[in-house]
Coordinates of C-alpha atoms and ligand atoms in Angstrom, one line a residue:
M179 CA 9.5 -15.6 -0.7
T180 CA 8.1 -18.9 -1.8
S181 CA 9.7 -20.4 -4.9
A182 CA 8.3 -22.8 -7.4
T183 CA 8.7 -26.4 -6.2
S184 CA 7.6 -28.0 -9.5
S185 CA 9.4 -27.3 -12.7
R186 CA 6.2 -26.9 -14.8
P187 CA 5.5 -23.3 -16.0
R188 CA 3.0 -21.5 -13.9
A189 CA 0.3 -19.0 -14.9
A190 CA -2.5 -17.2 -13.2
I191 CA -6.0 -16.0 -14.1
I192 CA -7.2 -13.2 -11.9
L193 CA -10.9 -12.6 -11.9
A194 CA -11.7 -8.9 -11.8
A195 CA -14.8 -8.4 -13.9
G196 CA -17.0 -7.7 -10.9
Q197 CA -18.7 -4.3 -10.7
G198 CA -18.0 -3.7 -7.1
T199 CA -21.2 -1.6 -6.7
R200 CA -21.1 -1.9 -2.9
M201 CA -18.0 0.2 -2.8
K202 CA -20.1 3.2 -4.1
S203 CA -17.0 4.5 -5.8
A204 CA -16.0 5.8 -9.2
L205 CA -12.8 3.8 -8.8
P206 CA -13.1 0.1 -9.8
K207 CA -13.1 -2.1 -6.7
V208 CA -9.9 -4.0 -7.4
L209 CA -8.0 -0.7 -7.7
H210 CA -8.8 0.5 -4.2
P211 CA -5.6 0.4 -2.2
V212 CA -4.5 -1.6 0.8
A213 CA -1.2 -0.6 2.4
G214 CA -0.7 1.8 -0.6
M215 CA -1.2 -0.8 -3.3
A216 CA -4.3 -1.7 -5.3
L217 CA -6.1 -4.9 -4.3
L218 CA -5.2 -6.3 -7.7
G219 CA -1.6 -5.4 -7.2
H220 CA -1.4 -7.5 -4.0
V221 CA -2.8 -10.5 -5.9
I222 CA -0.4 -10.0 -8.8
A223 CA 2.5 -9.8 -6.4
A224 CA 1.5 -12.9 -4.5
V225 CA 1.0 -15.1 -7.5
R226 CA 4.4 -13.9 -8.9
A227 CA 6.1 -14.8 -5.6
A228 CA 4.6 -18.3 -6.1
G229 CA 6.5 -18.7 -9.3
V230 CA 3.9 -17.4 -11.8
A231 CA 5.3 -15.9 -15.0
R232 CA 2.2 -15.4 -17.0
I233 CA -0.9 -13.6 -15.7
V234 CA -4.3 -13.0 -17.4
V235 CA -6.5 -10.4 -15.7
V236 CA -10.2 -10.9 -16.6
A237 CA -11.9 -7.5 -16.8
A238 CA -15.4 -6.2 -17.6
P239 CA -16.0 -4.5 -20.9
G240 CA -15.1 -0.8 -20.6
G241 CA -12.9 -1.6 -17.6
D242 CA -10.2 0.8 -19.0
A243 CA -8.6 1.6 -15.6
V244 CA -8.3 -2.0 -14.7
R245 CA -6.9 -2.8 -18.1
A246 CA -4.3 0.0 -17.8
Y247 CA -3.3 -1.1 -14.3
A248 CA -3.0 -4.8 -15.3
E249 CA -1.0 -4.0 -18.5
G250 CA 1.2 -1.7 -16.6
A251 CA 1.9 -4.5 -14.2
G252 CA 2.9 -6.8 -17.1
C253 CA -0.3 -8.8 -17.3
A254 CA -2.4 -9.8 -20.3
V255 CA -6.1 -8.7 -20.1
A256 CA -9.1 -10.7 -21.2
V257 CA -12.5 -9.2 -21.4
Q258 CA -15.6 -11.1 -20.1
D259 CA -18.4 -9.5 -22.2
R260 CA -21.1 -10.5 -19.8
Q261 CA -20.8 -11.6 -16.1
L262 CA -22.2 -15.1 -16.2
G263 CA -20.2 -16.4 -13.3
T264 CA -16.7 -17.4 -12.2
G265 CA -16.5 -20.4 -14.5
H266 CA -17.5 -18.2 -17.4
A267 CA -14.9 -15.6 -16.4
A268 CA -12.1 -18.3 -16.2
R269 CA -13.2 -19.4 -19.7
A270 CA -12.7 -15.9 -21.0
A271 CA -9.0 -16.2 -20.2
A272 CA -8.6 -19.3 -22.4
P273 CA -7.5 -17.5 -25.7
A274 CA -4.8 -15.6 -23.8
L275 CA -3.3 -18.9 -22.6
E276 CA -3.8 -20.9 -25.8
G277 CA -1.0 -23.5 -26.1
F278 CA 0.2 -22.8 -22.6
D279 CA 1.7 -26.0 -21.3
G280 CA 1.8 -25.7 -17.6
D281 CA -0.4 -25.2 -14.5
V282 CA -2.7 -22.3 -13.9
V283 CA -4.2 -20.9 -10.7
V284 CA -7.5 -19.0 -10.6
A285 CA -7.5 -16.2 -8.1
F286 CA -9.9 -13.3 -7.2
G287 CA -8.7 -9.8 -7.8
D288 CA -10.5 -8.5 -4.7
S289 CA -8.8 -10.9 -2.3
P290 CA -5.5 -9.1 -1.3
L291 CA -4.7 -11.3 1.7
T292 CA -4.1 -14.6 0.0
T293 CA -0.4 -15.3 0.5
A294 CA 2.2 -16.5 -2.0
Q295 CA 2.6 -19.6 0.1
T296 CA -1.1 -20.5 -0.4
F297 CA -0.8 -20.1 -4.2
A298 CA 2.3 -22.3 -4.1
R299 CA 0.5 -24.9 -2.1
A300 CA -2.4 -24.8 -4.6
F301 CA 0.2 -25.5 -7.4
D302 CA 1.7 -28.3 -5.4
G303 CA -1.8 -29.8 -5.0
A304 CA -2.2 -29.6 -8.8
A305 CA 1.2 -31.3 -9.3
A306 CA 0.3 -34.0 -6.8
S307 CA -3.3 -34.9 -7.7
G308 CA -4.3 -33.0 -10.8
L309 CA -6.2 -30.2 -8.9
G310 CA -5.4 -28.1 -5.8
L311 CA -8.3 -26.5 -4.1
V312 CA -8.0 -23.9 -1.3
T313 CA -10.4 -24.2 1.6
F314 CA -11.0 -22.5 5.0
R315 CA -13.3 -22.7 8.0
P316 CA -15.0 -19.3 8.5
K317 CA -16.0 -18.7 12.1
G318 CA -19.3 -17.2 11.3
G319 CA -20.4 -19.7 8.6
G320 CA -21.2 -17.2 5.9
A321 CA -22.6 -17.6 2.4
Y322 CA -19.6 -19.5 1.0
G323 CA -19.6 -22.6 -1.2
R324 CA -19.5 -25.7 1.0
I325 CA -17.0 -28.6 0.5
V326 CA -19.0 -31.8 0.5
L327 CA -17.0 -34.9 1.4
D328 CA -17.9 -38.5 0.6
A329 CA -18.4 -41.3 3.1
Q330 CA -14.6 -41.9 3.1
G331 CA -13.9 -38.3 3.9
R332 CA -12.6 -37.5 0.4
F333 CA -13.7 -34.6 -1.8
D334 CA -17.0 -35.1 -3.4
R335 CA -18.1 -31.7 -4.8
I336 CA -18.7 -28.1 -3.9
V337 CA -22.2 -26.8 -3.4
E338 CA -22.8 -23.1 -3.6
Y339 CA -24.6 -21.6 -0.6
K340 CA -27.6 -20.6 -2.6
D341 CA -28.0 -24.2 -3.9
A342 CA -27.2 -25.9 -0.6
S343 CA -29.6 -27.8 1.6
A344 CA -29.8 -26.9 5.3
E345 CA -27.6 -30.0 6.0
E346 CA -25.0 -28.8 3.5
R347 CA -25.1 -25.3 4.8
A348 CA -24.1 -26.7 8.2
I349 CA -20.7 -27.9 6.7
D350 CA -17.9 -25.8 8.2
L351 CA -15.3 -26.5 5.4
C352 CA -15.7 -23.8 2.7
N353 CA -14.4 -22.9 -0.6
A354 CA -11.9 -20.0 -0.7
G355 CA -12.4 -19.6 -4.4
I356 CA -8.8 -20.5 -5.5
L357 CA -7.9 -23.6 -7.5
A358 CA -5.0 -24.7 -9.6
A359 CA -4.7 -27.3 -12.3
D360 CA -3.1 -28.0 -15.7
A361 CA -4.2 -25.1 -17.8
Q362 CA -5.6 -27.0 -20.8
K363 CA -7.4 -29.5 -18.6
L364 CA -8.9 -26.6 -16.6
F365 CA -10.2 -25.0 -19.8
G366 CA -11.6 -28.4 -20.9
W367 CA -13.5 -28.7 -17.6
A368 CA -14.6 -25.1 -17.7
A369 CA -16.0 -25.6 -21.2
R370 CA -18.3 -28.4 -19.9
L371 CA -19.9 -26.2 -17.2
T372 CA -23.6 -25.5 -17.3
S373 CA -25.6 -22.8 -15.7
D374 CA -28.3 -25.1 -14.3
N375 CA -28.3 -23.8 -10.8
A376 CA -29.9 -21.3 -8.4
Q377 CA -28.0 -18.3 -9.8
C378 CA -28.1 -19.4 -13.5
E379 CA -24.3 -18.9 -13.5
Y380 CA -21.4 -20.9 -14.8
Y381 CA -19.8 -21.9 -11.5
L382 CA -16.0 -22.4 -11.4
T383 CA -16.8 -24.4 -8.3
D384 CA -18.3 -27.2 -10.4
V385 CA -14.8 -27.8 -11.9
P386 CA -13.4 -29.9 -9.0
A387 CA -16.2 -32.5 -9.3
L388 CA -15.5 -32.7 -13.1
A389 CA -11.8 -33.1 -12.3
K390 CA -12.6 -35.9 -9.8
A391 CA -14.7 -37.7 -12.4
D392 CA -11.7 -37.5 -14.7
G393 CA -9.4 -39.1 -12.1
A394 CA -7.9 -35.9 -10.7
A395 CA -9.2 -36.1 -7.1
P396 CA -8.8 -32.6 -5.7
A397 CA -6.1 -32.0 -3.1
L398 CA -7.7 -29.8 -0.4
I399 CA -5.5 -27.1 1.1
E400 CA -6.8 -25.4 4.2
V401 CA -5.8 -21.8 5.0
A402 CA -6.6 -19.3 7.7
E403 CA -9.9 -17.5 7.3
E404 CA -8.3 -14.1 6.8
E405 CA -6.6 -15.3 3.6
A406 CA -10.0 -15.8 2.0
L407 CA -11.3 -12.3 2.8
G408 CA -12.8 -10.7 -0.3
V409 CA -13.3 -7.0 -0.4
N410 CA -16.9 -5.9 -1.4
S411 CA -17.5 -2.9 0.8
R412 CA -15.6 0.0 2.5
G413 CA -15.9 -1.9 5.7
E414 CA -14.2 -5.0 4.3
L415 CA -11.6 -2.8 2.7
A416 CA -10.8 -1.4 6.1
A417 CA -10.7 -4.9 7.6
A418 CA -8.2 -5.9 4.9
E419 CA -6.1 -2.9 5.7
R420 CA -6.0 -3.8 9.4
I421 CA -4.9 -7.3 8.7
M422 CA -2.3 -6.2 6.1
Q423 CA -1.0 -3.6 8.5
D424 CA -0.7 -6.2 11.3
R425 CA 1.2 -8.5 9.0
L426 CA 3.6 -5.7 8.0
R427 CA 4.2 -4.6 11.6
A428 CA 4.7 -8.2 12.8
G429 CA 7.2 -8.7 9.9
F430 CA 9.3 -5.6 10.8
M431 CA 9.3 -6.4 14.5
A432 CA 10.4 -10.0 13.8
A433 CA 13.2 -8.4 11.7
G434 CA 14.4 -6.2 14.6
V435 CA 12.5 -3.0 14.1
G436 CA 11.3 -1.4 17.3
L437 CA 7.6 -0.3 17.2
T438 CA 6.6 1.2 20.6
A439 CA 2.9 1.1 19.8
P440 CA 2.6 -1.0 16.6
E441 CA -1.1 -0.6 16.2
T442 CA -0.6 3.2 15.6
V443 CA 2.1 2.9 13.0
Y444 CA 0.9 2.7 9.3
L445 CA 3.2 1.1 6.8
S446 CA 3.2 0.6 3.0
H447 CA 3.6 -2.5 0.9
D448 CA 7.0 -1.3 -0.3
T449 CA 8.4 0.1 3.0
V450 CA 12.0 -0.7 3.7
I451 CA 13.2 -0.5 7.4
E452 CA 16.4 -1.9 8.7
P453 CA 16.9 -3.5 12.1
D454 CA 17.4 -1.2 15.1
V455 CA 15.2 1.6 13.7
T456 CA 12.8 2.8 16.4
I457 CA 9.4 4.1 15.4
E458 CA 7.5 5.9 18.1
P459 CA 3.6 5.9 18.2
F460 CA 1.5 7.5 15.5
V461 CA 3.7 7.5 12.5
V462 CA 2.4 7.2 9.0
I463 CA 4.7 5.8 6.3
A464 CA 3.4 6.2 2.8
A465 CA 4.9 4.7 -0.4
G466 CA 8.6 4.7 -1.2
V467 CA 10.2 5.0 2.2
T468 CA 13.6 3.5 3.2
I469 CA 14.9 3.9 6.8
R470 CA 18.4 2.7 7.7
G471 CA 19.5 1.1 10.9
G472 CA 19.6 3.1 14.0
A473 CA 17.4 6.0 12.8
R474 CA 14.6 7.1 15.1
I475 CA 11.2 8.3 13.8
R476 CA 9.5 10.3 16.5
S477 CA 5.7 10.5 17.1
H478 CA 3.3 12.0 14.6
S479 CA 5.6 12.1 11.6
H480 CA 4.4 11.6 8.1
L481 CA 6.9 10.1 5.6
E482 CA 6.6 9.6 1.9
G483 CA 9.1 8.9 -0.9
C484 CA 12.1 9.5 1.3
D485 CA 15.4 8.0 2.4
I486 CA 16.6 8.3 6.0
A487 CA 20.1 7.3 6.8
S488 CA 21.3 5.6 10.0
G489 CA 21.3 7.6 13.2
A490 CA 19.0 10.3 11.9
I491 CA 16.2 11.6 14.1
I492 CA 13.0 12.6 12.5
G493 CA 10.2 14.4 14.3
P494 CA 8.1 14.6 16.4
F495 CA 5.6 16.1 13.9
A496 CA 7.9 16.1 10.9
R497 CA 6.8 15.8 7.3
L498 CA 9.1 14.2 4.7
R499 CA 7.8 14.4 1.2
P500 CA 9.0 12.8 -2.0
G501 CA 12.7 13.3 -2.8
A502 CA 13.7 14.0 0.8
K503 CA 17.1 12.4 1.6
I504 CA 18.2 12.7 5.2
G505 CA 21.8 12.0 5.9
Q506 CA 23.5 10.1 8.7
D507 CA 22.8 11.6 12.2
A508 CA 20.9 14.5 10.7
H509 CA 18.0 15.9 12.7
I510 CA 14.6 17.0 11.3
G511 CA 12.5 18.4 14.1
N512 CA 8.9 19.5 14.8
F513 CA 6.9 21.1 12.1
V514 CA 9.7 20.8 9.5
E515 CA 8.6 19.9 6.0
V516 CA 11.3 18.6 3.6
K517 CA 10.6 18.1 -0.1
N518 CA 13.0 17.1 -2.9
T519 CA 15.9 18.1 -0.7
T520 CA 19.1 16.4 0.4
I521 CA 20.2 17.0 3.9
E522 CA 23.8 15.9 4.4
A523 CA 25.2 14.1 7.4
G524 CA 24.9 15.8 10.8
A525 CA 22.9 18.8 9.5
K526 CA 20.0 20.0 11.7
A527 CA 16.6 21.7 10.9
N528 CA 14.9 21.4 14.2
H529 CA 11.9 23.7 14.2
L530 CA 9.2 25.2 12.0
T531 CA 10.9 25.1 8.6
Y532 CA 10.2 24.4 4.9
L533 CA 13.1 23.1 2.8
G534 CA 12.1 22.4 -0.8
D535 CA 14.3 21.8 -3.8
A536 CA 17.4 22.4 -1.7
H537 CA 20.7 20.9 -0.8
V538 CA 21.9 21.3 2.8
G539 CA 25.6 20.6 3.4
A540 CA 27.0 18.5 6.2
K541 CA 26.6 19.9 9.7
A542 CA 24.7 23.0 8.5
N543 CA 22.3 24.4 11.1
I544 CA 18.9 25.7 9.9
G545 CA 17.3 28.0 12.3
A546 CA 13.6 28.0 13.3
G547 CA 11.3 29.5 10.8
T548 CA 13.6 29.2 7.8
I549 CA 11.8 29.0 4.5
T550 CA 13.2 28.2 1.1
C551 CA 11.1 30.3 -1.3
N552 CA 11.4 27.8 -4.1
Y553 CA 8.4 28.6 -6.3
D554 CA 7.4 31.7 -8.1
G555 CA 4.1 30.4 -9.2
F556 CA 5.5 29.1 -12.5
T557 CA 8.8 27.3 -11.9
K558 CA 10.8 25.7 -9.0
A559 CA 14.3 26.9 -8.2
K560 CA 17.1 25.5 -6.1
T561 CA 18.6 26.6 -2.8
E562 CA 22.2 25.5 -2.0
I563 CA 23.4 25.7 1.6
G564 CA 27.0 24.9 2.1
A565 CA 28.5 22.7 4.8
G566 CA 28.6 24.1 8.2
A567 CA 26.5 27.2 7.3
F568 CA 24.3 28.7 10.0
I569 CA 20.9 30.0 8.8
G570 CA 19.5 32.4 11.3
S571 CA 16.0 32.0 12.5
D572 CA 13.3 33.3 10.2
T573 CA 15.5 33.5 7.1
A574 CA 13.7 33.5 3.8
L575 CA 16.0 32.1 1.1
V576 CA 14.7 33.3 -2.3
A577 CA 15.8 30.7 -4.8
P578 CA 17.8 30.3 -6.9
V579 CA 20.3 31.2 -4.2
T580 CA 23.5 29.8 -2.7
V581 CA 24.7 30.3 0.9
G582 CA 28.4 29.3 0.9
A583 CA 30.0 26.9 3.3
G584 CA 30.4 28.3 6.8
A585 CA 28.4 31.4 6.1
I586 CA 25.9 32.9 8.5
T587 CA 22.6 34.6 7.7
A588 CA 21.3 37.0 10.3
A589 CA 17.9 36.2 11.8
G590 CA 15.0 37.6 9.9
S591 CA 17.0 38.1 6.7
V592 CA 15.4 37.8 3.2
I593 CA 18.4 36.4 1.2
T594 CA 18.0 37.2 -2.5
K595 CA 21.7 37.2 -3.5
D596 CA 24.4 34.5 -3.1
V597 CA 26.3 34.6 0.1
P598 CA 30.1 33.9 -0.1
A599 CA 31.6 31.2 2.1
D600 CA 32.3 32.3 5.7
A601 CA 30.5 35.6 5.2
L602 CA 27.7 37.1 7.3
A603 CA 24.7 38.2 5.4
I604 CA 22.3 40.6 6.9
A605 CA 19.2 41.5 4.9
R606 CA 16.6 43.1 7.1
G607 CA 15.4 46.5 8.2
Q608 CA 17.6 48.6 10.4
Q609 CA 16.6 48.9 14.0
S610 CA 16.3 52.4 15.6
E611 CA 15.2 53.3 19.2
K612 CA 13.2 56.3 20.5
P613 CA 14.1 56.6 24.2
G614 CA 11.1 57.0 26.5
W615 CA 8.6 56.8 23.6
A616 CA 6.7 53.8 25.0
K617 CA 6.2 55.3 28.4
A618 CA 5.1 58.7 26.9
F619 CA 2.6 56.8 24.7
R620 CA 1.0 55.0 27.6
T621 CA 0.7 58.2 29.6
R622 CA -1.0 60.0 26.7
K623 CA -3.4 57.1 26.1
Q624 CA -4.4 56.8 29.8
Q625 CA -5.2 60.6 29.9
E626 CA -7.3 60.3 26.7
K627 CA -9.4 57.6 28.4
K628 CA -10.3 59.7 31.5
Ligands
UD1_7 C1 -17.3 -17.5 -4.9 C2 -17.4 -19.1 -5.0 C3 -17.7 -19.6 -3.6 C4 -16.6 -19.2 -2.6 C5 -16.5 -17.7 -2.6 C6 -15.3 -17.3 -1.8 C7 -18.2 -19.5 -7.2 C8 -19.4 -19.8 -8.0 N1 -18.4 -19.4 -5.9 O1 -18.5 -17.0 -4.5 O2 -17.8 -21.0 -3.6 O3 -17.0 -19.7 -1.3 O4 -16.3 -17.2 -3.9 O5 -15.2 -15.9 -1.6 O6 -17.1 -19.3 -7.7 N2 -16.3 -12.6 -11.2 C9 -16.0 -12.3 -12.5 N3 -17.0 -12.5 -13.5 C10 -18.2 -13.1 -13.1 C11 -18.4 -13.4 -11.8 C12 -17.4 -13.2 -10.8 O7 -15.0 -11.8 -12.9 O8 -19.0 -13.4 -14.0 C13 -15.2 -12.3 -10.2 C14 -15.7 -11.3 -9.2 O9 -15.3 -10.0 -9.6 C15 -14.9 -11.7 -7.9 C16 -14.8 -13.2 -8.1 O10 -15.0 -13.5 -9.5 O11 -13.6 -11.1 -7.9 C17 -15.7 -14.0 -7.3 O12 -17.1 -13.7 -7.6 P1 -18.2 -13.5 -6.5 O13 -19.4 -13.2 -7.2 O14 -17.8 -12.7 -5.4 O15 -18.3 -15.0 -6.0 P2 -19.0 -15.5 -4.7 O16 -20.4 -15.5 -4.8 O17 -18.4 -14.7 -3.5
MG8 MG1 -17.3 -13.0 -3.4

């Protein structure tokens, strides 16, 4: 990740007081997830990776969920009592950064695609000229603030779209909303803002012109349009997800991970995959997954909170739930669900099985239809299956129960007592035959029908 290039301390103000009404959701907008992490979490991670040590999240009054999330992530929270604009919101962070001697970047909590590199460039701009301002050129124009240049092609001011003339609206260079400057100078400029404009708001975007007047000519940093994408609606949330997924896929492929159909594989912000893992089409990887080199994840598998060792084969149609630890060269096949269970090296559970709260020894073989009965409606209990054990098809293992190493359970058994090592356990109804009964039955039924 990008590291700090100037030695001045770095802070960030993340604006998150917006109501997000267009999401039509009980969940605050900045807490909606992209790649399994809240929008706000992405911004926090990106500014940290740009060398930021202190973060102030600006929340609306009553924004308890946002406050809890921000504090949980080690940020301070400032409340903006009324939403009077982005400049007003930045001002609300001033008490939290009182006496802070360093540079601060202002970012938006609903823009999860801004990279650490962009924040680092904004800080570099602040170090070089007094203020770093992030810009972009949106293909479709859009209602963004326009960057007005002077006759010499230097920064003059930002004009908000609603305040802009037709000529200004035709400018293609737009404000991404991110700027960095010395913290105390920024608060000084923000204190001088007025709300004398079309929206009667205190615009943060008037700060660069004030900086310029003070001799801090803004350094313009241009980034790709996607970095400036703000999420205001479900559609934009889905667009952000698409872009984030593409970034994650591209990153893993560049690092040596094989994705047969990358556009069908869904990853999480914290996914760890080593080189030479192959992932077949239509795999969903939720939070907390690590996959070691040489493992293969076959189609239509769903993985969450699990560790997969090298050489293991998962799926097709496998479900690994939190606490699943799959050993080297182990196989987990179709319609097998594994939860809070360790499968040691070389063990196999290839078909139609539930393994919950269990430990499966090395090279054990779990037959089709095996179920660990781990829950009695009140508490969970453990199943221990020894190394090299052979669990016959359709065995129900009523936990707590232990099957010793090398033991065999007969198909269809309901195992309620521990099975010693190398023993055979049979726990099923006895079979009896009635010779000729079926034929006699058919004859009788056919006669009844006549
Ligand atoms: C802002 C910029 C615009 C830029 C655009 C880029 C201003 C005045 N305009 O416009 O130049 O092109 O972003 O997307 O800054 N917020 C608060 N409190 C407030 C107002 C806003 O916390 O009182 C937060 C919002 O939750 C949001 C962010 O600040 O996260 C930006 O506010 P928004 O209203 O979306 O600004 P834009 O009109 O998009
Ligand atoms: Mg906006």
